[in-house]
mmCIF file of C-alpha atoms and ligand atoms in Angstrom:
data_model
loop_
_atom_site.group_PDB
_atom_site.id
_atom_site.type_symbol
_atom_site.label_atom_id
_atom_site.label_comp_id
_atom_site.label_asym_id
_atom_site.label_seq_id
_atom_site.Cartn_x
_atom_site.Cartn_y
_atom_site.Cartn_z
ATOM 1 C CA MET A 1448 -51.105 62.447 -21.211
ATOM 2 C CA THR A 1449 -53.539 62.270 -18.248
ATOM 3 C CA ASN A 1450 -57.172 61.128 -19.158
ATOM 4 C CA LEU A 1451 -58.646 57.863 -19.063
ATOM 5 C CA VAL A 1452 -61.725 56.183 -20.067
ATOM 6 C CA VAL A 1453 -63.526 53.459 -18.000
ATOM 7 C CA ILE A 1454 -66.028 51.390 -20.204
ATOM 8 C CA GLY A 1455 -68.064 48.071 -19.498
ATOM 9 C CA THR A 1456 -66.880 45.180 -21.614
ATOM 10 C CA GLN A 1457 -70.129 43.397 -21.352
ATOM 11 C CA TRP A 1458 -74.006 43.993 -21.117
ATOM 12 C CA GLY A 1459 -73.122 46.781 -18.261
ATOM 13 C CA ASP A 1460 -73.943 46.499 -14.623
ATOM 14 C CA GLU A 1461 -69.807 45.282 -14.595
ATOM 15 C CA GLY A 1462 -69.567 47.526 -11.475
ATOM 16 C CA LYS A 1463 -68.364 50.378 -13.208
ATOM 17 C CA GLY A 1464 -69.489 52.996 -10.436
ATOM 18 C CA LYS A 1465 -67.446 51.595 -8.011
ATOM 19 C CA VAL A 1466 -64.247 51.704 -9.991
ATOM 20 C CA VAL A 1467 -65.000 55.206 -11.249
ATOM 21 C CA ASP A 1468 -65.454 56.305 -7.747
ATOM 22 C CA LEU A 1469 -61.695 54.494 -7.015
ATOM 23 C CA LEU A 1470 -60.228 56.118 -9.918
ATOM 24 C CA ALA A 1471 -61.888 59.313 -8.865
ATOM 25 C CA GLU A 1472 -59.707 59.845 -5.933
ATOM 26 C CA GLN A 1473 -56.870 60.304 -8.546
ATOM 27 C CA ALA A 1474 -58.987 62.191 -10.749
ATOM 28 C CA ASP A 1475 -59.838 66.223 -10.883
ATOM 29 C CA ILE A 1476 -62.728 65.769 -13.429
ATOM 30 C CA ILE A 1477 -65.352 63.100 -13.859
ATOM 31 C CA VAL A 1478 -67.385 63.013 -17.028
ATOM 32 C CA ARG A 1479 -70.487 61.063 -18.550
ATOM 33 C CA PHE A 1480 -70.405 61.191 -22.294
ATOM 34 C CA GLN A 1481 -72.966 59.034 -23.203
ATOM 35 C CA GLY A 1482 -76.502 57.523 -22.483
ATOM 36 C CA GLY A 1483 -78.569 59.281 -20.022
ATOM 37 C CA HIS A 1484 -81.031 58.026 -16.587
ATOM 38 C CA ASN A 1485 -81.302 54.537 -18.060
ATOM 39 C CA ALA A 1486 -77.716 53.861 -16.344
ATOM 40 C CA GLY A 1487 -77.725 53.124 -12.707
ATOM 41 C CA HIS A 1488 -74.356 52.886 -10.676
ATOM 42 C CA THR A 1489 -74.686 52.331 -6.910
ATOM 43 C CA LEU A 1490 -71.773 53.527 -4.492
ATOM 44 C CA VAL A 1491 -71.298 52.535 -1.296
ATOM 45 C CA ILE A 1492 -69.428 54.897 0.899
ATOM 46 C CA GLU A 1493 -68.939 54.183 4.485
ATOM 47 C CA ASP A 1494 -72.560 53.774 5.910
ATOM 48 C CA LYS A 1495 -74.141 55.250 2.899
ATOM 49 C CA VAL A 1496 -75.487 53.999 -0.468
ATOM 50 C CA PHE A 1497 -75.819 56.247 -3.448
ATOM 51 C CA LYS A 1498 -77.897 55.423 -6.378
ATOM 52 C CA LEU A 1499 -76.963 57.367 -9.464
ATOM 53 C CA SER A 1500 -78.655 57.230 -12.730
ATOM 54 C CA LEU A 1501 -77.328 60.563 -14.742
ATOM 55 C CA LEU A 1502 -75.024 62.397 -12.422
ATOM 56 C CA PRO A 1503 -71.465 61.380 -12.690
ATOM 57 C CA SER A 1504 -70.025 58.848 -10.056
ATOM 58 C CA GLY A 1505 -67.502 61.663 -8.935
ATOM 59 C CA ILE A 1506 -70.641 63.837 -7.722
ATOM 60 C CA VAL A 1507 -70.323 62.083 -4.390
ATOM 61 C CA ARG A 1508 -66.539 63.623 -3.876
ATOM 62 C CA GLU A 1509 -67.024 67.218 -2.722
ATOM 63 C CA ASP A 1510 -63.137 68.037 -3.873
ATOM 64 C CA LYS A 1511 -64.413 66.735 -7.901
ATOM 65 C CA ILE A 1512 -65.895 68.438 -10.616
ATOM 66 C CA THR A 1513 -68.219 66.657 -12.884
ATOM 67 C CA VAL A 1514 -69.593 67.120 -16.151
ATOM 68 C CA ILE A 1515 -72.471 65.891 -18.382
ATOM 69 C CA GLY A 1516 -71.173 66.002 -21.950
ATOM 70 C CA ASN A 1517 -73.166 66.430 -25.265
ATOM 71 C CA GLY A 1518 -73.137 62.628 -26.003
ATOM 72 C CA VAL A 1519 -75.674 62.116 -23.148
ATOM 73 C CA VAL A 1520 -79.540 62.623 -23.335
ATOM 74 C CA LEU A 1521 -80.829 64.372 -20.296
ATOM 75 C CA ASP A 1522 -84.094 64.445 -18.844
ATOM 76 C CA PRO A 1523 -84.167 68.010 -17.093
ATOM 77 C CA TRP A 1524 -87.028 66.809 -14.447
ATOM 78 C CA GLU A 1525 -85.006 63.877 -13.440
ATOM 79 C CA LEU A 1526 -81.763 65.419 -13.360
ATOM 80 C CA LEU A 1527 -83.237 67.897 -10.835
ATOM 81 C CA LYS A 1528 -84.801 64.748 -8.893
ATOM 82 C CA GLU A 1529 -81.457 63.179 -8.661
ATOM 83 C CA ILE A 1530 -79.568 66.224 -7.953
ATOM 84 C CA GLU A 1531 -82.192 67.086 -4.726
ATOM 85 C CA LEU A 1532 -81.607 63.198 -3.648
ATOM 86 C CA VAL A 1533 -77.926 63.561 -3.504
ATOM 87 C CA LYS A 1534 -78.023 66.824 -1.724
ATOM 88 C CA SER A 1535 -80.285 65.178 0.619
ATOM 89 C CA GLN A 1536 -77.768 62.806 1.477
ATOM 90 C CA GLY A 1537 -75.395 65.522 2.681
ATOM 91 C CA VAL A 1538 -73.842 66.476 -0.561
ATOM 92 C CA ASN A 1539 -72.970 69.993 -1.857
ATOM 93 C CA ILE A 1540 -74.098 69.951 -5.513
ATOM 94 C CA ASP A 1541 -73.808 73.570 -7.121
ATOM 95 C CA PRO A 1542 -72.632 75.028 -10.331
ATOM 96 C CA THR A 1543 -68.979 74.996 -9.286
ATOM 97 C CA ARG A 1544 -69.150 71.155 -9.068
ATOM 98 C CA LEU A 1545 -71.372 70.208 -12.026
ATOM 99 C CA MET A 1546 -71.425 71.632 -15.880
ATOM 100 C CA ILE A 1547 -73.686 70.555 -18.778
ATOM 101 C CA ALA A 1548 -72.862 70.848 -22.280
ATOM 102 C CA GLU A 1549 -74.712 73.242 -24.140
ATOM 103 C CA ASN A 1550 -75.339 71.182 -27.094
ATOM 104 C CA THR A 1551 -76.857 68.459 -24.922
ATOM 105 C CA PRO A 1552 -79.927 67.110 -26.339
ATOM 106 C CA LEU A 1553 -82.925 66.727 -23.774
ATOM 107 C CA ILE A 1554 -85.089 63.880 -23.150
ATOM 108 C CA LEU A 1555 -88.608 65.365 -23.015
ATOM 109 C CA PRO A 1556 -91.991 63.656 -21.878
ATOM 110 C CA TYR A 1557 -92.862 62.368 -25.238
ATOM 111 C CA HIS A 1558 -89.892 60.718 -25.771
ATOM 112 C CA LYS A 1559 -90.710 58.276 -22.375
ATOM 113 C CA ALA A 1560 -94.607 58.022 -23.721
ATOM 114 C CA LEU A 1561 -93.106 56.805 -27.059
ATOM 115 C CA ASP A 1562 -90.690 54.413 -25.631
ATOM 116 C CA GLN A 1563 -92.920 52.902 -23.399
ATOM 117 C CA SER A 1564 -96.026 52.489 -25.915
ATOM 118 C CA ARG A 1565 -93.526 50.818 -28.215
ATOM 119 C CA GLU A 1566 -92.255 48.359 -25.340
ATOM 120 C CA GLN A 1567 -95.915 47.585 -24.659
ATOM 121 C CA ALA A 1568 -96.523 46.509 -28.440
ATOM 122 C CA THR A 1569 -95.385 42.963 -27.666
ATOM 123 C CA ASP A 1570 -93.647 42.105 -31.445
ATOM 124 C CA THR A 1571 -91.212 45.372 -30.869
ATOM 125 C CA LYS A 1572 -90.081 44.445 -27.096
ATOM 126 C CA ILE A 1573 -86.661 45.216 -26.850
ATOM 127 C CA GLY A 1574 -86.704 45.428 -22.912
ATOM 128 C CA THR A 1575 -85.735 49.020 -22.529
ATOM 129 C CA THR A 1576 -85.563 50.933 -19.423
ATOM 130 C CA GLY A 1577 -88.636 52.782 -20.503
ATOM 131 C CA ARG A 1578 -86.704 56.251 -19.754
ATOM 132 C CA GLY A 1579 -87.455 57.594 -23.579
ATOM 133 C CA ILE A 1580 -83.573 57.298 -24.473
ATOM 134 C CA GLY A 1581 -84.257 55.549 -27.741
ATOM 135 C CA PRO A 1582 -86.798 58.281 -28.874
ATOM 136 C CA ALA A 1583 -84.405 61.318 -27.855
ATOM 137 C CA TYR A 1584 -81.278 59.993 -29.931
ATOM 138 C CA GLU A 1585 -83.612 59.110 -32.842
ATOM 139 C CA ASP A 1586 -84.648 62.875 -32.504
ATOM 140 C CA LYS A 1587 -81.117 64.214 -32.152
ATOM 141 C CA ALA A 1588 -80.091 62.222 -35.632
ATOM 142 C CA GLY A 1589 -83.562 63.451 -37.062
ATOM 143 C CA ARG A 1590 -82.370 66.898 -36.241
ATOM 144 C CA ARG A 1591 -85.573 67.647 -34.124
ATOM 145 C CA ALA A 1592 -83.927 67.604 -30.504
ATOM 146 C CA ILE A 1593 -84.386 70.354 -28.052
ATOM 147 C CA LYS A 1594 -80.883 71.127 -26.837
ATOM 148 C CA ALA A 1595 -79.820 72.633 -23.308
ATOM 149 C CA SER A 1596 -78.859 75.683 -24.747
ATOM 150 C CA ASP A 1597 -82.233 76.220 -26.416
ATOM 151 C CA LEU A 1598 -83.585 76.873 -22.657
ATOM 152 C CA ASN A 1599 -81.918 79.967 -22.973
ATOM 153 C CA ASP A 1600 -83.994 81.891 -25.434
ATOM 154 C CA THR A 1601 -87.919 81.625 -25.370
ATOM 155 C CA ARG A 1602 -88.348 82.377 -29.041
ATOM 156 C CA LEU A 1603 -85.743 79.515 -30.158
ATOM 157 C CA LEU A 1604 -87.141 77.241 -27.855
ATOM 158 C CA ASN A 1605 -90.850 77.832 -28.988
ATOM 159 C CA ASP A 1606 -89.830 77.359 -32.618
ATOM 160 C CA ARG A 1607 -87.750 73.962 -31.637
ATOM 161 C CA LEU A 1608 -90.610 72.770 -29.797
ATOM 162 C CA LYS A 1609 -92.989 73.519 -32.787
ATOM 163 C CA VAL A 1610 -90.969 71.130 -34.804
ATOM 164 C CA ALA A 1611 -91.011 68.445 -32.670
ATOM 165 C CA ALA A 1612 -94.746 69.097 -31.717
ATOM 166 C CA GLU A 1613 -95.765 68.575 -35.565
ATOM 167 C CA TYR A 1614 -93.530 65.063 -35.862
ATOM 168 C CA HIS A 1615 -94.746 63.707 -32.551
ATOM 169 C CA ASP A 1616 -98.087 65.187 -32.124
ATOM 170 C CA PHE A 1617 -98.283 66.914 -28.885
ATOM 171 C CA ASP A 1618 -99.458 70.118 -27.223
ATOM 172 C CA GLN A 1619 -96.451 72.443 -27.390
ATOM 173 C CA ARG A 1620 -97.804 75.309 -25.502
ATOM 174 C CA ASP A 1621 -98.010 73.132 -21.897
ATOM 175 C CA LEU A 1622 -94.662 71.704 -22.424
ATOM 176 C CA LEU A 1623 -93.199 75.128 -23.222
ATOM 177 C CA VAL A 1624 -94.840 76.499 -19.691
ATOM 178 C CA GLU A 1625 -93.370 73.342 -18.325
ATOM 179 C CA LEU A 1626 -89.607 74.003 -19.301
ATOM 180 C CA LEU A 1627 -89.777 77.915 -18.733
ATOM 181 C CA GLU A 1628 -90.686 77.057 -15.181
ATOM 182 C CA ILE A 1629 -87.423 74.811 -14.943
ATOM 183 C CA ARG A 1630 -84.903 76.527 -17.243
ATOM 184 C CA HIS A 1631 -83.190 78.227 -14.750
ATOM 185 C CA ASP A 1632 -82.674 75.611 -12.208
ATOM 186 C CA ILE A 1633 -81.104 73.482 -15.565
ATOM 187 C CA LEU A 1634 -79.300 76.731 -17.254
ATOM 188 C CA GLN A 1635 -76.997 77.920 -14.067
ATOM 189 C CA TYR A 1636 -75.065 74.386 -15.122
ATOM 190 C CA VAL A 1637 -74.948 74.845 -18.598
ATOM 191 C CA GLY A 1638 -71.535 75.788 -20.326
ATOM 192 C CA PRO A 1639 -68.902 75.240 -23.304
ATOM 193 C CA VAL A 1640 -68.092 71.931 -21.723
ATOM 194 C CA ALA A 1641 -65.567 71.167 -25.002
ATOM 195 C CA GLU A 1642 -63.496 74.327 -24.271
ATOM 196 C CA TRP A 1643 -63.298 73.789 -20.824
ATOM 197 C CA LEU A 1644 -62.339 70.245 -21.007
ATOM 198 C CA ASN A 1645 -59.676 70.987 -23.207
ATOM 199 C CA ALA A 1646 -58.095 73.518 -21.225
ATOM 200 C CA GLN A 1647 -58.053 71.515 -18.409
ATOM 201 C CA THR A 1648 -56.422 68.692 -20.188
ATOM 202 C CA ASP A 1649 -53.810 71.535 -21.334
ATOM 203 C CA ALA A 1650 -53.262 72.247 -17.295
ATOM 204 C CA GLY A 1651 -52.534 68.650 -17.176
ATOM 205 C CA LYS A 1652 -55.723 67.704 -14.882
ATOM 206 C CA ASN A 1653 -56.627 64.184 -14.880
ATOM 207 C CA ILE A 1654 -60.126 63.534 -16.291
ATOM 208 C CA VAL A 1655 -62.196 60.338 -15.868
ATOM 209 C CA PHE A 1656 -64.480 59.628 -18.711
ATOM 210 C CA GLU A 1657 -67.381 57.691 -17.203
ATOM 211 C CA GLY A 1658 -69.216 55.108 -19.677
ATOM 212 C CA ALA A 1659 -72.724 53.782 -19.433
ATOM 213 C CA GLN A 1660 -74.024 50.633 -20.176
ATOM 214 C CA GLY A 1661 -71.549 48.027 -21.975
ATOM 215 C CA SER A 1662 -70.190 47.720 -25.096
ATOM 216 C CA MET A 1663 -72.442 44.506 -25.760
ATOM 217 C CA LEU A 1664 -75.224 47.083 -25.695
ATOM 218 C CA ASP A 1665 -73.204 49.760 -28.165
ATOM 219 C CA VAL A 1666 -75.916 50.561 -31.156
ATOM 220 C CA ASP A 1667 -72.938 49.621 -33.870
ATOM 221 C CA PHE A 1668 -71.102 46.663 -31.974
ATOM 222 C CA GLY A 1669 -73.485 45.455 -29.507
ATOM 223 C CA THR A 1670 -76.137 42.344 -30.068
ATOM 224 C CA TYR A 1671 -78.587 44.892 -32.334
ATOM 225 C CA PRO A 1672 -81.192 45.130 -32.360
ATOM 226 C CA TYR A 1673 -81.113 44.208 -28.359
ATOM 227 C CA VAL A 1674 -79.041 47.482 -27.705
ATOM 228 C CA THR A 1675 -79.237 50.880 -26.265
ATOM 229 C CA SER A 1676 -79.665 53.818 -28.898
ATOM 230 C CA SER A 1677 -76.014 55.284 -28.168
ATOM 231 C CA ASN A 1678 -72.525 54.277 -28.799
ATOM 232 C CA THR A 1679 -70.945 52.885 -25.570
ATOM 233 C CA LEU A 1680 -67.512 52.211 -26.737
ATOM 234 C CA ALA A 1681 -64.324 54.244 -25.471
ATOM 235 C CA GLY A 1682 -64.694 56.420 -28.768
ATOM 236 C CA MET A 1683 -67.685 57.985 -27.795
ATOM 237 C CA ALA A 1684 -65.971 59.971 -24.658
ATOM 238 C CA SER A 1685 -64.331 61.880 -27.548
ATOM 239 C CA ILE A 1686 -67.447 62.508 -29.800
ATOM 240 C CA GLY A 1687 -69.768 62.908 -26.376
ATOM 241 C CA THR A 1688 -67.437 65.747 -25.020
ATOM 242 C CA GLY A 1689 -65.155 67.311 -27.820
ATOM 243 C CA VAL A 1690 -62.053 66.151 -26.013
ATOM 244 C CA PRO A 1691 -60.308 64.594 -29.199
ATOM 245 C CA HIS A 1692 -59.493 60.846 -29.052
ATOM 246 C CA ASN A 1693 -56.056 61.070 -29.134
ATOM 247 C CA ARG A 1694 -56.158 62.883 -25.631
ATOM 248 C CA ILE A 1695 -57.525 60.088 -23.888
ATOM 249 C CA PRO A 1696 -54.863 57.346 -24.117
ATOM 250 C CA ASN A 1697 -56.026 55.032 -20.968
ATOM 251 C CA VAL A 1698 -58.958 52.829 -21.333
ATOM 252 C CA ILE A 1699 -59.798 50.825 -18.206
ATOM 253 C CA GLY A 1700 -62.414 47.764 -19.483
ATOM 254 C CA ILE A 1701 -64.707 46.539 -16.463
ATOM 255 C CA THR A 1702 -65.515 42.977 -16.597
ATOM 256 C CA LYS A 1703 -67.499 40.912 -14.308
ATOM 257 C CA ALA A 1704 -66.004 37.331 -13.036
ATOM 258 C CA TYR A 1705 -69.124 36.454 -14.712
ATOM 259 C CA THR A 1706 -71.653 37.373 -17.359
ATOM 260 C CA THR A 1707 -75.137 39.336 -16.991
ATOM 261 C CA ARG A 1708 -77.312 40.804 -18.887
ATOM 262 C CA VAL A 1709 -80.610 42.736 -18.539
ATOM 263 C CA GLY A 1710 -83.455 43.017 -20.913
ATOM 264 C CA GLU A 1711 -83.992 40.698 -24.377
ATOM 265 C CA GLY A 1712 -81.563 39.311 -26.756
ATOM 266 C CA PRO A 1713 -78.957 36.750 -27.069
ATOM 267 C CA MET A 1714 -76.839 35.537 -24.174
ATOM 268 C CA THR A 1715 -74.438 32.870 -25.146
ATOM 269 C CA THR A 1716 -73.202 31.631 -21.678
ATOM 270 C CA GLU A 1717 -76.829 32.224 -20.021
ATOM 271 C CA LEU A 1718 -77.605 29.450 -17.121
ATOM 272 C CA PHE A 1719 -81.098 28.609 -16.357
ATOM 273 C CA ASP A 1720 -80.071 26.348 -13.503
ATOM 274 C CA ASP A 1721 -79.077 26.170 -9.844
ATOM 275 C CA ILE A 1722 -75.775 27.818 -10.846
ATOM 276 C CA GLY A 1723 -77.369 30.588 -12.552
ATOM 277 C CA ASN A 1724 -79.783 31.173 -9.555
ATOM 278 C CA HIS A 1725 -76.603 30.797 -7.219
ATOM 279 C CA LEU A 1726 -75.024 33.642 -9.300
ATOM 280 C CA SER A 1727 -77.903 35.995 -9.160
ATOM 281 C CA THR A 1728 -78.427 35.433 -5.507
ATOM 282 C CA VAL A 1729 -74.753 35.727 -4.244
ATOM 283 C CA GLY A 1730 -74.540 38.604 -7.065
ATOM 284 C CA LYS A 1731 -77.617 40.585 -5.994
ATOM 285 C CA GLU A 1732 -78.259 40.646 -9.588
ATOM 286 C CA LYS A 1733 -81.467 42.959 -10.006
ATOM 287 C CA GLY A 1734 -81.108 46.033 -12.458
ATOM 288 C CA THR A 1735 -80.513 49.294 -10.442
ATOM 289 C CA VAL A 1736 -82.678 51.310 -12.483
ATOM 290 C CA THR A 1737 -85.978 49.175 -13.068
ATOM 291 C CA GLY A 1738 -85.383 46.387 -10.210
ATOM 292 C CA ARG A 1739 -85.455 43.375 -13.353
ATOM 293 C CA ASP A 1740 -83.681 40.268 -12.406
ATOM 294 C CA ARG A 1741 -80.606 40.176 -14.373
ATOM 295 C CA ARG A 1742 -79.888 37.051 -16.159
ATOM 296 C CA CYS A 1743 -76.683 35.282 -15.249
ATOM 297 C CA GLY A 1744 -74.056 33.096 -17.067
ATOM 298 C CA TRP A 1745 -70.255 31.719 -17.433
ATOM 299 C CA PHE A 1746 -67.660 34.464 -18.187
ATOM 300 C CA ASP A 1747 -67.476 34.688 -21.964
ATOM 301 C CA ALA A 1748 -63.826 35.285 -23.082
ATOM 302 C CA THR A 1749 -64.281 35.160 -26.700
ATOM 303 C CA GLN A 1750 -66.958 38.240 -26.285
ATOM 304 C CA VAL A 1751 -64.712 40.249 -23.892
ATOM 305 C CA ARG A 1752 -61.468 39.737 -25.940
ATOM 306 C CA LYS A 1753 -63.444 41.225 -28.541
ATOM 307 C CA THR A 1754 -64.672 44.190 -26.850
ATOM 308 C CA CYS A 1755 -61.373 44.902 -25.492
ATOM 309 C CA MET A 1756 -60.036 44.959 -28.966
ATOM 310 C CA ILE A 1757 -62.380 47.295 -30.249
ATOM 311 C CA ASN A 1758 -62.163 49.737 -27.268
ATOM 312 C CA GLY A 1759 -58.336 49.568 -27.049
ATOM 313 C CA VAL A 1760 -58.646 48.349 -23.575
ATOM 314 C CA THR A 1761 -55.392 48.893 -21.635
ATOM 315 C CA GLY A 1762 -56.356 47.228 -18.464
ATOM 316 C CA ILE A 1763 -58.943 45.230 -17.067
ATOM 317 C CA ALA A 1764 -60.719 45.630 -13.681
ATOM 318 C CA LEU A 1765 -62.233 42.403 -13.017
ATOM 319 C CA THR A 1766 -65.055 42.698 -10.366
ATOM 320 C CA LYS A 1767 -67.305 40.446 -8.180
ATOM 321 C CA ILE A 1768 -64.983 37.627 -8.081
ATOM 322 C CA ASP A 1769 -66.139 36.987 -4.681
ATOM 323 C CA VAL A 1770 -69.422 35.909 -6.223
ATOM 324 C CA LEU A 1771 -67.811 32.560 -7.448
ATOM 325 C CA ASP A 1772 -66.129 31.570 -4.303
ATOM 326 C CA GLU A 1773 -68.519 28.860 -3.335
ATOM 327 C CA LEU A 1774 -68.196 27.096 -6.786
ATOM 328 C CA LYS A 1775 -66.694 24.000 -7.010
ATOM 329 C CA SER A 1776 -66.003 24.095 -10.592
ATOM 330 C CA ILE A 1777 -66.055 27.185 -12.930
ATOM 331 C CA LYS A 1778 -66.740 27.333 -16.743
ATOM 332 C CA ILE A 1779 -64.977 29.904 -19.092
ATOM 333 C CA CYS A 1780 -66.569 30.148 -22.772
ATOM 334 C CA ILE A 1781 -63.630 29.761 -25.013
ATOM 335 C CA ASP A 1782 -65.242 29.782 -28.580
ATOM 336 C CA ASN A 1783 -69.029 29.982 -29.860
ATOM 337 C CA VAL A 1784 -69.881 28.127 -32.655
ATOM 338 C CA ASP A 1785 -73.262 28.845 -34.141
ATOM 339 C CA GLY A 1786 -74.276 30.399 -30.775
ATOM 340 C CA ILE A 1787 -73.360 27.310 -28.869
ATOM 341 C CA PRO A 1788 -70.602 27.845 -26.223
ATOM 342 C CA VAL A 1789 -67.303 25.820 -25.944
ATOM 343 C CA TYR A 1790 -66.284 25.759 -22.395
ATOM 344 C CA GLU A 1791 -63.243 25.310 -20.207
ATOM 345 C CA GLU A 1792 -63.547 24.118 -17.082
ATOM 346 C CA LEU A 1793 -61.282 25.003 -13.979
ATOM 347 C CA PRO A 1794 -61.671 24.150 -10.349
ATOM 348 C CA GLY A 1795 -62.981 26.456 -7.896
ATOM 349 C CA TRP A 1796 -61.436 27.742 -5.104
ATOM 350 C CA CYS A 1797 -64.231 27.316 -2.181
ATOM 351 C CA THR A 1798 -62.857 29.623 -0.093
ATOM 352 C CA SER A 1799 -63.993 33.270 0.692
ATOM 353 C CA THR A 1800 -62.386 36.119 -1.392
ATOM 354 C CA ILE A 1801 -64.412 39.016 0.283
ATOM 355 C CA GLY A 1802 -62.545 41.795 1.064
ATOM 356 C CA ILE A 1803 -59.111 40.517 0.096
ATOM 357 C CA THR A 1804 -56.594 43.580 -0.993
ATOM 358 C CA GLU A 1805 -53.450 41.920 -1.701
ATOM 359 C CA TYR A 1806 -53.207 39.681 -5.058
ATOM 360 C CA ALA A 1807 -50.553 37.319 -2.890
ATOM 361 C CA ASP A 1808 -53.578 36.607 -0.434
ATOM 362 C CA LEU A 1809 -56.163 35.443 -2.882
ATOM 363 C CA PRO A 1810 -56.351 31.495 -3.403
ATOM 364 C CA ARG A 1811 -53.962 29.584 -5.991
ATOM 365 C CA LEU A 1812 -57.037 28.685 -7.878
ATOM 366 C CA ALA A 1813 -58.628 32.183 -7.748
ATOM 367 C CA GLN A 1814 -55.135 33.482 -8.940
ATOM 368 C CA ALA A 1815 -55.136 30.812 -11.829
ATOM 369 C CA TYR A 1816 -58.986 31.519 -12.972
ATOM 370 C CA ILE A 1817 -57.829 35.551 -13.423
ATOM 371 C CA GLU A 1818 -54.530 34.689 -14.968
ATOM 372 C CA ARG A 1819 -56.428 32.506 -17.526
ATOM 373 C CA ILE A 1820 -58.798 35.548 -18.317
ATOM 374 C CA GLU A 1821 -55.651 37.631 -18.898
ATOM 375 C CA ILE A 1822 -54.450 35.057 -21.430
ATOM 376 C CA LEU A 1823 -57.783 34.310 -23.103
ATOM 377 C CA CYS A 1824 -58.703 37.867 -23.387
ATOM 378 C CA GLN A 1825 -54.977 39.194 -24.141
ATOM 379 C CA ARG A 1826 -55.381 42.106 -21.610
ATOM 380 C CA GLN A 1827 -53.783 42.389 -18.296
ATOM 381 C CA VAL A 1828 -55.913 42.699 -15.366
ATOM 382 C CA VAL A 1829 -55.060 45.954 -13.342
ATOM 383 C CA ILE A 1830 -57.926 46.085 -10.467
ATOM 384 C CA ILE A 1831 -59.789 43.476 -8.816
ATOM 385 C CA SER A 1832 -62.655 43.786 -6.751
ATOM 386 C CA THR A 1833 -63.410 41.599 -4.255
ATOM 387 C CA GLY A 1834 -66.475 43.594 -2.461
ATOM 388 C CA PRO A 1835 -68.944 46.508 -3.035
ATOM 389 C CA GLU A 1836 -66.940 48.535 -0.742
ATOM 390 C CA ARG A 1837 -64.334 51.038 -2.036
ATOM 391 C CA ASP A 1838 -61.549 49.460 0.008
ATOM 392 C CA GLN A 1839 -62.356 45.958 -0.675
ATOM 393 C CA THR A 1840 -59.900 46.118 -4.146
ATOM 394 C CA ILE A 1841 -56.602 44.860 -5.027
ATOM 395 C CA LEU A 1842 -54.704 47.673 -7.134
ATOM 396 C CA LEU A 1843 -52.082 46.032 -9.001
ATOM 397 C CA LYS A 1844 -51.049 49.026 -10.500
ATOM 398 C CA ASP A 1845 -50.438 52.318 -8.591
ATOM 399 C CA ASN A 1846 -50.995 54.889 -11.272
ATOM 400 C CA LEU A 1847 -53.539 54.067 -13.653
ATOM 401 C CA PHE A 1848 -53.539 57.760 -15.297
HETATM 402 P P1 IMP B 2379 -82.571 51.698 -23.192
HETATM 403 O O1 IMP B 2379 -81.556 51.996 -23.310
HETATM 404 O O2 IMP B 2379 -83.675 52.081 -22.269
HETATM 405 O O3 IMP B 2379 -83.250 52.054 -24.418
HETATM 406 O O4 IMP B 2379 -82.574 49.997 -23.282
HETATM 407 C C1 IMP B 2379 -82.047 49.181 -24.149
HETATM 408 C C2 IMP B 2379 -81.448 47.971 -23.798
HETATM 409 O O5 IMP B 2379 -80.227 48.637 -22.832
HETATM 410 C C3 IMP B 2379 -82.261 47.018 -22.706
HETATM 411 O O6 IMP B 2379 -82.062 45.976 -22.805
HETATM 412 C C4 IMP B 2379 -81.784 47.836 -21.262
HETATM 413 O O7 IMP B 2379 -82.096 46.722 -20.250
HETATM 414 C C5 IMP B 2379 -80.183 47.842 -21.776
HETATM 415 N N1 IMP B 2379 -79.835 48.932 -20.407
HETATM 416 C C6 IMP B 2379 -79.908 50.261 -20.634
HETATM 417 N N2 IMP B 2379 -79.118 50.887 -19.841
HETATM 418 C C7 IMP B 2379 -78.596 49.747 -19.352
HETATM 419 C C8 IMP B 2379 -77.465 49.795 -18.058
HETATM 420 O O8 IMP B 2379 -77.264 50.745 -17.461
HETATM 421 N N3 IMP B 2379 -77.240 48.533 -17.820
HETATM 422 C C9 IMP B 2379 -77.320 47.324 -18.327
HETATM 423 N N4 IMP B 2379 -78.204 47.137 -19.028
HETATM 424 C C10 IMP B 2379 -78.920 48.553 -19.838
#
């Protein structure tokens, strides 16, 4: 079996983009299965910085095929913009390299307007990205979504828009015209994703399923109601693509060596002091999508142990260990009593780990920190990231598929 899913074990922004890119080297196909352009993945490849929101990370490698599954909510205008941007950076994108599932729900302008107006009403503020993600998922569950394949049939599209317009109160004629203008640009990518991915699995291809956001933002298991509107856990890779769960046996849990969160909601280990500021500055903790400052805090082992359990994580990819380099002592949350963290304190290594590629070259105290995380989270660390570049990585297992 050759399929693998990559998810975040915290609140997103764990550095999934880089790890997916690394795994993409060994993969044939890279698939997004949930979320939308609320995600932000930064890829640094040689002298180029790619900022992706909706396109799967594999898009930057021209020998890979990428797929957007039905679990995603897709803003067609944003997708076309992102395709143009990546193309302008010298990457070829055409229907041989990108496929969108027929049954993918669209994010339309009224979703974005609703998301933003709700956020402005202060008593309901979640701190969303304001991109229409929540309202689009609501319409999917409410059976009023417009799906990608509806663009194929003008009459059907008009009927579906009528249902949405009655509910949301907008002018359906204008939107119909706007959608007809771009439909061929989108439809060229639309195809039978579930059938195709299952056939590729039968043929023994390596597929990476690329999660977005993080487990603590999952609509069922996250810090509800301060969550995103999709399931972000590994199980969603199956529902969001049509590849059965028992054909995706490997789960890599991307885990930052400390904790960050964007938006509102509880965060047990949040720091409001100089150390929090230090993590924020050294870790360059600003949201890729919204540019908001991320809240920073110590590593929460109770949280990651649980998210490893519910995702069935088979190996942890530990990222941004180098951000802790200058700290004299480092805390790990080992228990949570009524929202108050109980910490264990470990000595810092106070020397640079940036760019280290061999485990043996890590300072002994950094190894001790990593080994403590493995014990507390009951999982093996299989990848350690020591910087933003692709080659600033320690690989502890040759074949992750
Ligand atoms: P929404 O997904 O835009 O509805 O936002 C809901 C919550 O998820 C907010 O707290 C966002 O800041 C957070 N969120 C959404 N996408 C991401 C992401 O890619 N990384 C981190 N947080 C995210």
